[in-house]
Amino acid sequence: MHDTAGPSLREPANQLDEKVIQLWTVEGLIGTAIPVVVISLIVGGIASQSGGLWQLLWLAPGALVIGGVLGSILVPRFLYRFYRWEVTELGLFVREGWLFRTWTIVPHARIQTVDTSSGPIQRSFGLATVEVRTAAGEGVSIPGLSEGLVAQLTEELAAKTGRGDGA
Amino acid sequence: MSREELLQGRLHPLGVVVIGWQWVRYAVFGGAISALASGNLDIVLPIVALGALVATPFAFLAWQRFRYRVDGDRLVVERGVLVEQERVVPLDRIRGVDISAPLLHRMLGIVQVSVDAAAAGGGGSELTLAAVTREQAEDLREQVLRRQTGQMRVEGQPAREAPTIARVDYRTLAIAGATSSRWLLAPLVALGALWNLIFRDESAIRRTAERGADLLPDSALAIVVISMVVIVLAVGVAAIGSVIIDGGFRLMRDGERLTAERGLLRRRSVSMDRGRISALEFSDTPLWRLVGLVNLKALVAGVGSGEGEARGRTNLLPAGSPGAAWRLGLSIDRRLAKQLTAHPRSARSRRLVRAMIVPALATAVAALAQEWLLATVLLAITLIAIPLGLDRYRSLGHGVFNGRLAMRGGSLSRRHTVIDPATVASYSVTSTPFQRRVGLCTLTASMGRGAGSRSALDIGHDQTVAVLAAAEPRLLADFTTSASGVSPQA
């Protein structure tokens, strides 16, 4: 289905680590919980002071809970499905997006820095993010790789970085 | 480079103070604000104490976890309190190592080091060692800069007189200024601002304006005459402005070094290395095409700690005939080519639809609402959009010729950019559902910081692959054959 639709660049070989779906779901739920709690406190304050129609305000945090939970469950699956990456002999190759698709090619020779980062939640899933920056300033980041793979990838990218232009 | 020269280190213990202060100062600031707001000075101390209490363990962790090392040909920094980070910077990508001692550092007898890694435009591009001894800083600088090659600096004055390869006379500059839309728009903007001022403010300004309006003649002829005078004045100002800014322009060439000098009152000079030029860019407007003028700029990727024009775009010819501009371009880049390939016909329909859809829909809505006057005006706008859309399509062009990547585009004002693919940091191809439906996409080439990025809008799928294949032959082969690099199975 997607092969006929895009430019005839091939698909990068790899998907992210599957655990990233759970990670994003957890992050999404946390991201939902905080505003829900805040809004509930506000609504609770208003609704306890005044009765009647004001109770309808509870619909707001309610809708937020439903939307947030559904989104947290569905969106990560989608993102995961449409994110592919690969390190080839000559460059980093990433394809992302479903409706608005982007293929990015960064030749190794033009890579400036390779950053690795992992937050507390990410670490509890044994995942980390690799971000590659070029002289153009725009970074390409690969979220949700297993820690072992990250070490290997960083090593490989760093080893290849800066080569290929003059060589 | 050999691996034995391993240099490693961590921050000075006083770094805890330095890092802690970076957080505590917010508490100090907050305390000061609260004290001002409440008029109660006693509140400052508890807030600052609380801030220090929270900040100290963080600062300690930040200090404790921070490690740096020069490992082979790269600088590695590990840090992070909650989020563990490791940053790897190849030494040859480092543009500068800046040692400084702000007040607090000076009091503590330590320094801070900023490593400009030439990466992102944002704050993330700089690596900072918050607190180290001066010896550590100098060791690091020496290790890093030993590998540096081809550093370029921009100086206020050229080293010596070099042969001039381009000049622009005053007449050309005056014509260029008078026909430049930028200058023509300036008085309009001023008028707009005045209009705003008058109709928003009911007070003195309006009364003054009304008194002034009584003095204005109300015959149509007089209004036309006054408008003409205003336009002539604006054009005159534009011509003079252009002459003042770019007067006496000359481009000098000394081997690989190009130096552009300009300015009638204040002389400015910008130097650049020919090898640092990412792209040559020819731009014009409909008026300029009419009088036969074009502007030539060099797009230069970020260099040193240059300011303003030093990085980014530098005029090689503020205005000149297309023939002269292309000859000059060719003398700077021997592989410059003027050819372009047209974009697919579907791009034309797309441009037309994009130009017309909004006014057309608005016309329909107005007609449905039986607002005939509004509908007529909107219909006129829709019709004007047709030639605009067609022009937008005619502007489009791309191609790889002589190993240079060319992209042209723009609405009315055109930009024809000829890029050296060796300076392209990354390529990206994007496609929206609408583009995909008609076999189009957008190809973007990002050059170094400062030089920016240029896109080929609505280029055909097969054309994209052809462009990549021609610009980066090895690269494309790599992205159409099977993988050989890291993979989860490896």
XYZ file of C-alpha atoms in Angstrom:
657
model
C 0.000 0.000 0.000
C 2.679 2.558 0.814
C 5.164 1.470 -1.821
C 3.221 2.880 -4.716
C 2.575 6.101 -2.843
C 6.025 7.413 -1.990
C 9.113 8.253 -3.997
C 10.885 5.085 -4.964
C 13.256 5.325 -2.037
C 13.168 2.049 -0.225
C 11.924 1.585 3.307
C 14.585 1.710 6.025
C 15.117 -1.777 7.410
C 14.438 -1.412 11.133
C 11.574 -0.582 13.405
C 11.944 0.811 16.891
C 12.034 -1.467 19.895
C 8.497 -2.699 20.521
C 8.693 -1.644 24.144
C 8.507 1.943 22.925
C 4.731 1.484 22.515
C 4.385 0.831 26.239
C 6.779 3.679 27.014
C 4.788 6.174 24.973
C 1.559 4.860 26.459
C 2.879 5.388 29.979
C 4.174 8.835 29.066
C 0.837 9.674 27.455
C -1.065 8.551 30.551
C 1.162 10.615 32.817
C 0.754 13.546 30.448
C -3.023 13.083 30.723
C -3.116 12.577 34.487
C -1.466 15.879 35.387
C -3.929 18.220 33.612
C -6.840 15.977 34.679
C -5.888 16.340 38.338
C -5.382 20.094 38.013
C -8.664 20.626 36.158
C -10.534 18.314 38.552
C -9.325 20.364 41.511
C -10.528 23.557 39.862
C -13.863 22.037 38.823
C -14.281 20.495 42.277
C -13.735 23.925 43.807
C -16.327 25.562 41.595
C -18.876 22.735 41.727
C -18.846 22.440 45.522
C -19.545 26.164 45.870
C -22.441 26.203 43.444
C -24.781 23.439 42.463
C -27.014 22.736 39.514
C -25.679 23.203 36.054
C -22.170 23.843 37.331
C -21.896 20.096 37.932
C -21.740 19.763 34.125
C -18.207 21.137 34.366
C -17.187 17.630 35.384
C -17.637 16.717 31.728
C -14.374 18.541 30.937
C -12.012 16.351 33.010
C -14.158 13.349 32.035
C -13.675 13.997 28.331
C -9.994 14.617 28.933
C -9.651 11.236 30.659
C -11.391 9.383 27.832
C -9.510 11.252 25.079
C -6.178 10.981 26.872
C -6.490 7.265 27.579
C -7.649 6.434 24.055
C -4.930 8.623 22.562
C -2.271 7.135 24.821
C -3.232 3.654 23.706
C -3.746 4.260 19.991
C -1.271 6.981 18.980
C 1.902 5.145 20.110
C 0.906 2.094 18.032
C 0.488 4.333 15.048
C 3.765 6.189 15.538
C 5.578 2.899 16.022
C 4.101 1.415 12.911
C 5.163 4.278 10.668
C 8.640 4.907 12.025
C 11.515 3.106 10.343
C 15.235 3.714 10.542
C 18.496 2.304 9.325
C 22.198 3.001 9.422
C 23.659 2.175 6.058
C 27.243 2.209 4.918
C 26.955 5.861 3.888
C 24.344 7.457 6.032
C 21.483 7.479 8.478
C 18.116 6.855 6.899
C 14.838 7.578 8.693
C 11.272 7.493 7.473
C 8.416 8.761 9.580
C 4.834 9.889 9.384
C 1.674 8.464 7.949
C -0.267 11.243 6.223
C 2.641 13.646 6.078
C 5.609 11.429 5.333
C 9.219 12.405 5.643
C 12.261 10.511 4.491
C 15.482 11.938 5.885
C 18.942 11.063 4.677
C 21.974 12.214 6.627
C 25.309 11.200 5.096
C 27.759 10.068 7.792
C 30.293 12.569 6.531
C 27.994 15.438 7.518
C 27.079 14.283 11.027
C 28.312 16.674 13.709
C 27.285 15.153 17.004
C 25.656 11.997 18.249
C 23.700 12.419 21.494
C 22.246 9.699 23.639
C 19.698 10.420 26.306
C 17.331 8.472 28.491
C 14.878 9.718 31.055
C 13.859 7.813 34.207
C 10.750 6.276 32.612
C 12.671 5.426 29.456
C 15.363 3.728 31.535
C 12.835 1.639 33.403
C 11.892 0.193 30.013
C 15.560 -0.224 29.130
C 15.257 2.262 26.282
C 17.182 5.335 25.149
C 17.059 7.974 22.423
C 19.818 8.645 19.924
C 19.904 12.091 18.367
C 22.083 12.952 15.423
C 22.804 16.567 14.611
C 24.278 18.025 11.466
C 25.840 21.349 10.599
C 22.423 22.405 9.362
C 21.237 22.409 12.936
C 18.328 20.094 12.381
C 18.568 16.889 14.342
C 17.256 13.485 13.505
C 16.338 11.531 16.578
C 15.597 7.859 16.883
C 13.451 7.400 19.973
C 13.047 4.149 21.788
C 15.985 1.903 21.076
C 17.141 -0.754 23.482
C 20.159 0.310 25.531
C 22.418 -2.361 24.063
C 21.574 -1.302 20.539
C 22.091 2.350 21.440
C 25.660 1.702 22.538
C 26.342 -0.189 19.341
C 24.671 2.458 17.190
C 26.484 5.367 18.852
C 29.785 3.588 18.359
C 29.052 2.869 14.733
C 27.802 6.378 13.966
C 30.735 7.992 15.738
C 33.171 5.764 13.885
C 31.662 6.627 10.525
C 31.116 10.311 11.274
C 33.346 12.690 9.437
C 34.471 10.065 6.979
C 33.633 9.705 3.362
C 34.159 13.266 2.148
C 37.856 13.275 1.588
C 38.424 9.557 1.752
C 45.280 10.145 14.976
C 46.571 7.834 17.631
C 44.528 6.806 20.580
C 47.219 7.065 23.232
C 46.724 10.798 23.820
C 43.755 10.174 26.037
C 42.723 13.222 27.977
C 39.984 12.921 30.534
C 38.631 14.771 33.467
C 35.750 15.925 35.534
C 34.610 19.200 36.979
C 36.344 21.012 39.803
C 34.665 20.334 43.196
C 33.748 24.009 43.338
C 31.573 23.171 40.350
C 28.912 22.223 42.891
C 28.814 25.875 43.932
C 28.720 27.110 40.344
C 25.999 24.692 39.241
C 24.068 25.190 42.480
C 24.147 28.931 42.000
C 22.643 28.564 38.516
C 19.543 27.176 40.219
C 19.623 29.138 43.447
C 19.656 32.426 41.551
C 16.113 31.674 40.415
C 15.134 31.328 44.059
C 16.907 34.618 44.789
C 15.027 36.208 41.921
C 11.736 34.689 43.075
C 12.424 35.805 46.637
C 13.140 39.341 45.512
C 9.914 39.430 43.514
C 7.895 38.077 46.465
C 9.499 40.594 48.796
C 8.645 43.411 46.403
C 5.107 42.142 45.988
C 4.431 41.603 49.671
C 6.605 44.372 51.023
C 7.987 41.872 53.499
C 11.749 41.347 53.393
C 11.652 38.386 55.797
C 10.273 36.227 53.040
C 13.522 36.297 51.042
C 15.637 34.147 53.321
C 13.262 31.155 53.593
C 12.741 31.094 49.806
C 16.456 31.216 49.101
C 17.138 28.607 51.777
C 14.495 26.329 50.314
C 15.977 26.879 46.835
C 19.447 26.004 48.110
C 18.102 22.940 49.898
C 16.559 21.642 46.689
C 19.397 22.729 44.429
C 22.313 21.346 46.432
C 21.659 17.617 45.897
C 20.936 18.272 42.241
C 24.117 20.297 41.868
C 26.077 17.582 43.630
C 24.674 14.889 41.346
C 25.271 17.039 38.289
C 28.873 17.572 39.366
C 29.391 13.946 40.298
C 28.021 12.540 37.065
C 29.872 14.895 34.762
C 32.796 13.363 32.875
C 34.616 14.470 29.772
C 37.322 12.846 27.723
C 39.114 13.233 24.436
C 39.020 9.728 23.072
C 40.896 9.249 19.828
C 39.468 11.812 17.461
C 36.401 12.729 19.452
C 35.295 14.548 22.543
C 32.904 12.625 24.768
C 30.885 14.250 27.532
C 28.718 12.295 29.955
C 26.327 14.136 32.194
C 22.828 14.220 33.548
C 21.005 14.184 36.831
C 17.747 12.469 36.008
C 18.284 12.099 32.291
C 21.610 10.496 31.496
C 23.233 11.998 28.477
C 26.288 11.166 26.494
C 27.404 13.474 23.763
C 30.022 12.555 21.212
C 31.545 15.322 19.104
C 34.157 14.568 16.444
C 37.078 16.923 17.080
C 37.170 18.190 13.530
C 33.612 19.458 13.930
C 34.500 21.707 16.840
C 34.724 25.314 15.770
C 35.985 26.912 18.883
C 36.854 26.378 22.516
C 36.037 29.406 24.577
C 37.509 29.816 28.052
C 35.856 32.393 30.246
C 35.638 33.382 33.878
C 32.437 35.118 34.960
C 32.434 36.939 38.284
C 31.605 33.922 40.451
C 34.251 31.821 38.697
C 36.846 34.537 39.184
C 36.061 34.658 42.904
C 36.491 30.885 43.129
C 39.610 30.847 40.947
C 38.199 28.545 38.277
C 37.060 28.944 34.678
C 34.287 27.697 32.448
C 34.771 26.239 28.989
C 32.316 26.443 26.112
C 32.835 24.158 23.175
C 31.101 25.356 20.026
C 30.189 22.138 18.285
C 28.732 23.680 15.168
C 25.603 21.618 15.478
C 22.123 22.856 16.196
C 21.218 26.507 16.023
C 19.697 26.345 19.479
C 21.341 26.269 22.882
C 21.962 22.546 22.532
C 24.854 23.153 20.195
C 27.172 24.325 22.898
C 28.874 22.046 25.335
C 29.775 23.728 28.567
C 32.166 22.520 31.209
C 30.733 24.594 34.035
C 33.791 24.636 36.281
C 37.333 23.462 35.635
C 40.801 24.697 36.485
C 42.586 26.901 34.008
C 45.127 24.138 33.303
C 42.360 21.668 32.497
C 40.757 24.203 30.183
C 43.971 24.916 28.350
C 44.833 21.235 28.013
C 41.461 20.581 26.479
C 41.734 23.536 24.144
C 45.137 22.450 22.998
C 44.020 18.863 22.412
C 41.015 19.979 20.421
C 42.561 22.735 18.388
C 45.587 20.679 17.422
C 43.282 18.831 15.056
C 41.714 21.930 13.626
C 42.229 22.649 9.976
C 41.226 25.419 7.652
C 39.818 27.791 10.227
C 38.449 30.877 8.623
C 38.112 34.228 10.228
C 36.275 37.284 9.164
C 38.156 40.470 9.607
C 37.154 44.069 9.435
C 39.654 44.867 6.725
C 41.198 42.757 3.980
C 44.835 41.915 4.543
C 45.958 43.660 1.395
C 44.671 45.013 -1.852
C 43.465 42.228 -4.099
C 42.258 42.427 -7.681
C 38.673 43.590 -8.007
C 36.441 41.193 -9.901
C 33.126 43.037 -9.685
C 31.866 46.577 -9.214
C 28.459 48.198 -9.301
C 28.065 51.777 -10.508
C 25.796 54.334 -8.845
C 23.341 54.418 -11.724
C 22.670 50.673 -11.435
C 22.321 50.939 -7.671
C 19.873 53.835 -8.002
C 17.763 51.925 -10.529
C 17.947 48.802 -8.398
C 16.798 50.728 -5.315
C 14.001 52.542 -7.124
C 12.645 49.272 -8.514
C 13.164 47.225 -5.391
C 9.884 46.169 -3.847
C 11.454 46.288 -0.410
C 11.988 50.026 -0.659
C 8.678 50.698 -2.356
C 6.867 48.951 0.438
C 8.517 50.975 3.178
C 6.398 54.152 2.700
C 3.278 51.993 2.441
C 4.115 50.425 5.758
C 4.618 53.880 7.247
C 1.248 54.992 5.878
C -0.350 51.875 7.332
C 1.155 52.562 10.715
C -0.081 56.164 10.588
C -3.554 54.962 9.638
C -3.587 52.643 12.621
C -2.441 55.374 14.904
C -5.169 57.737 13.755
C -8.078 55.352 13.894
C -7.210 53.604 17.100
C -6.376 56.622 19.130
C -9.214 59.034 19.750
C -7.129 61.693 21.402
C -4.781 64.428 20.258
C -3.351 62.594 17.253
C -6.721 62.275 15.616
C -7.642 65.879 16.246
C -4.385 66.987 14.702
C -5.005 64.788 11.702
C -8.532 66.134 11.283
C -7.294 69.672 11.418
C -4.735 68.667 8.808
C -7.443 67.045 6.712
C -9.306 70.374 6.561
C -6.282 71.792 4.813
C -6.220 68.983 2.241
C -7.807 69.738 -1.123
C -10.762 67.522 -1.805
C -10.734 67.521 -5.578
C -9.848 64.198 -7.224
C -7.125 65.834 -9.305
C -5.358 67.197 -6.244
C -5.456 63.798 -4.551
C -3.949 62.159 -7.641
C -1.225 64.805 -7.793
C -0.412 64.368 -4.118
C -0.285 60.576 -4.496
C 2.075 60.942 -7.443
C 4.330 63.231 -5.438
C 4.362 60.713 -2.578
C 5.259 57.879 -4.970
C 8.015 59.880 -6.655
C 9.386 60.807 -3.242
C 9.300 57.172 -2.132
C 11.106 56.028 -5.255
C 13.671 58.768 -4.768
C 14.229 57.779 -1.158
C 14.540 54.144 -2.247
C 17.143 54.989 -4.885
C 19.169 57.107 -2.451
C 18.929 54.457 0.261
C 20.247 51.793 -2.064
C 23.151 54.017 -3.128
C 24.055 54.802 0.486
C 23.985 51.180 1.586
C 25.696 49.551 -1.375
C 27.545 52.558 -2.874
C 31.067 51.839 -4.057
C 30.465 48.099 -3.951
C 33.366 45.997 -5.067
C 34.214 42.344 -4.841
C 37.899 41.463 -4.576
C 39.526 38.134 -5.013
C 42.810 37.092 -3.503
C 43.423 33.470 -4.323
C 40.771 31.521 -2.483
C 39.601 34.515 -0.512
C 36.722 36.720 -1.584
C 36.186 40.109 0.010
C 33.111 42.257 -0.558
C 33.241 45.944 0.333
C 30.280 48.268 0.306
C 28.742 51.396 1.762
C 28.964 55.065 0.912
C 29.022 56.477 4.430
C 29.968 53.473 6.507
C 32.286 51.091 4.716
C 31.657 47.437 5.463
C 33.794 44.550 4.434
C 33.103 40.830 4.547
C 35.585 38.125 3.678
C 34.932 34.508 2.945
C 36.778 31.457 1.826
C 35.720 30.325 -1.635
C 35.676 26.731 -0.421
C 33.194 27.643 2.298
C 30.530 28.745 -0.127
C 27.648 26.280 -0.024
C 25.655 27.808 -2.810
C 25.301 30.717 -5.190
C 21.893 32.287 -5.310
C 20.439 34.493 -8.047
C 17.291 36.368 -7.126
C 15.082 38.914 -8.823
C 11.569 40.373 -8.817
C 9.170 41.114 -11.695
C 10.295 44.773 -11.693
C 13.949 43.771 -11.729
C 13.324 41.362 -14.602
C 11.720 44.282 -16.452
C 14.775 46.511 -16.038
C 17.172 43.590 -16.485
C 18.673 43.263 -13.017
C 19.500 40.333 -10.779
C 21.124 39.937 -7.385
C 23.839 37.394 -6.651
C 24.501 36.103 -3.152
C 26.784 33.498 -1.698
C 25.310 31.218 0.951
C 28.063 30.463 3.414
C 27.743 27.871 6.132
C 28.371 29.003 9.700
C 31.986 29.893 10.289
C 33.861 30.856 13.395
C 31.984 33.180 15.657
C 31.222 35.487 12.784
C 28.371 37.936 13.117
C 25.743 39.205 10.761
C 26.805 38.771 7.199
C 29.875 36.818 8.190
C 27.747 33.748 8.235
C 24.730 33.269 6.125
C 24.195 35.252 2.998
C 26.690 37.630 1.515
C 26.106 39.834 -1.498
C 28.522 39.105 -4.312
C 26.703 41.506 -6.593
C 23.947 43.722 -5.120
C 22.500 44.274 -8.598
C 23.707 43.683 -12.125
C 22.649 42.424 -15.512
C 21.857 38.697 -15.576
C 24.745 38.155 -17.987
C 27.255 39.843 -15.685
C 25.903 38.037 -12.616
C 26.159 34.591 -14.204
C 29.653 35.346 -15.557
C 30.718 36.412 -12.069
C 29.132 33.291 -10.625
C 30.981 31.153 -13.142
C 34.296 32.766 -12.239
C 33.668 31.816 -8.592
C 32.341 28.325 -9.241
C 33.544 26.888 -12.519
C 30.881 24.196 -12.408
C 27.975 26.630 -12.176
C 25.257 25.798 -14.671
C 22.101 27.631 -15.556
C 19.999 24.697 -16.745
C 16.829 23.607 -15.013
C 14.370 20.801 -15.462
C 10.693 21.699 -15.359
C 8.443 20.133 -12.741
C 5.648 17.755 -13.806
C 2.410 19.150 -15.231
C 0.596 17.972 -12.112
C 2.601 20.597 -10.221
C 0.969 23.255 -12.400
C -2.549 22.132 -11.555
C -1.557 21.938 -7.928
C -0.173 25.487 -7.920
C -3.347 26.756 -9.616
C -5.596 24.993 -7.135
C -3.512 26.191 -4.198
C -3.616 29.794 -5.408
C -7.351 29.820 -6.170
C -8.966 27.609 -3.577
C -9.259 30.099 -0.724
C -10.646 33.070 -2.690
C -12.849 30.707 -4.742
C -14.419 29.204 -1.635
C -14.833 32.671 -0.133
C -16.550 33.794 -3.348
C -18.943 30.864 -3.140
C -19.768 31.631 0.487
C -20.332 35.312 -0.289
C -22.568 34.401 -3.243
C -24.605 32.017 -1.102
C -25.015 34.794 1.442
C -26.125 37.048 -1.432
C -23.419 39.572 -0.613
C -22.961 40.455 -4.272
C -20.475 43.279 -3.872
C -18.204 41.168 -1.702
C -18.633 38.220 -4.057
C -17.554 40.353 -7.017
C -14.427 41.540 -5.234
C -13.572 37.975 -4.196
C -14.183 36.741 -7.725
C -11.739 39.350 -9.002
C -9.154 38.110 -6.479
C -9.788 34.531 -7.628
C -9.144 35.559 -11.235
C -5.944 37.400 -10.269
C -4.822 34.217 -8.525
C -4.759 32.369 -11.879
C -1.753 34.199 -13.366
C -0.105 34.147 -9.926
C -0.450 30.371 -9.744
C 0.827 29.939 -13.289
C 3.797 32.188 -12.499
C 4.503 30.173 -9.381
C 4.649 27.039 -11.523
C 6.837 28.674 -14.169
C 9.285 29.645 -11.410
C 9.750 26.040 -10.379
C 12.788 24.220 -11.629
C 15.461 21.863 -10.418
C 18.210 19.585 -11.594
C 21.742 18.373 -11.168
C 24.114 19.700 -13.795
C 27.911 19.614 -13.678
C 27.625 18.090 -10.224
C 25.726 21.086 -8.854
C 22.233 20.873 -7.440
C 19.977 23.628 -8.770
C 16.623 24.656 -7.314
C 14.425 27.536 -8.363
C 11.163 28.749 -6.945
C 9.217 31.665 -5.593
C 6.089 33.644 -6.177
C 6.771 36.687 -8.382
C 10.182 37.172 -6.804
C 12.376 34.266 -7.818
C 15.269 32.515 -6.212
C 17.551 30.336 -8.271
C 19.988 28.513 -6.005
C 22.906 26.433 -7.233
C 24.182 24.236 -4.410
C 27.400 22.298 -4.026
C 26.110 18.871 -2.887
C 29.274 18.342 -0.833
C 28.005 20.995 1.585
C 24.558 19.508 2.026
C 24.195 18.239 5.586
C 21.016 16.287 5.058
C 18.306 15.645 2.532
C 14.687 15.171 3.346
C 11.742 14.255 1.207
C 8.282 15.092 2.452
C 4.966 14.304 0.902
C 1.465 15.229 1.917
C -1.549 13.105 0.944
C -2.488 15.675 -1.707
C 0.970 15.597 -3.212
C 1.085 11.803 -3.159
C -2.163 11.565 -5.040
C -0.583 13.286 -8.051
C 2.888 11.794 -7.700
C 4.624 14.833 -6.217
C 6.737 15.543 -3.154
C 9.076 18.217 -1.795
C 12.827 17.723 -1.684
C 14.760 19.775 0.852
C 18.526 20.107 1.060
C 19.795 21.513 4.362
C 23.162 23.210 4.220
C 25.304 24.277 7.140
C 24.050 26.608 9.815
C 23.559 30.080 8.447
C 23.273 28.943 4.865
C 19.854 27.521 5.623
C 17.946 25.090 3.485
C 16.392 25.191 0.051
C 13.508 23.147 -1.266
C 12.311 21.924 -4.615
C 8.559 22.223 -4.236
C 6.246 19.781 -6.026
C 8.947 17.767 -7.672
C 8.035 14.410 -9.232
C 8.776 11.178 -7.362
C 11.009 9.840 -10.104
C 12.671 13.250 -10.409
C 13.534 13.150 -6.692
C 15.285 9.865 -7.074
C 17.041 11.110 -10.209
C 18.246 14.235 -8.379
C 19.556 12.248 -5.425
C 21.208 9.778 -7.758
C 22.988 12.539 -9.642
C 23.900 14.679 -6.627
C 25.033 11.843 -4.387
C 25.650 8.821 -6.609
C 27.089 6.624 -3.871
C 24.436 7.679 -1.430
C 21.473 6.755 -3.512
C 22.871 3.358 -4.386
C 23.073 2.869 -0.648
C 19.437 3.696 -0.135
C 18.148 1.425 -2.822
C 20.121 -1.715 -1.980
C 20.004 -3.908 1.089
C 21.388 -2.817 4.416
C 24.814 -3.532 5.807
C 24.834 -1.489 8.976
C 23.516 -1.842 12.493
C 20.247 -3.645 12.819
C 18.492 -5.186 15.799
C 19.422 -8.630 14.503
C 23.105 -7.789 14.195
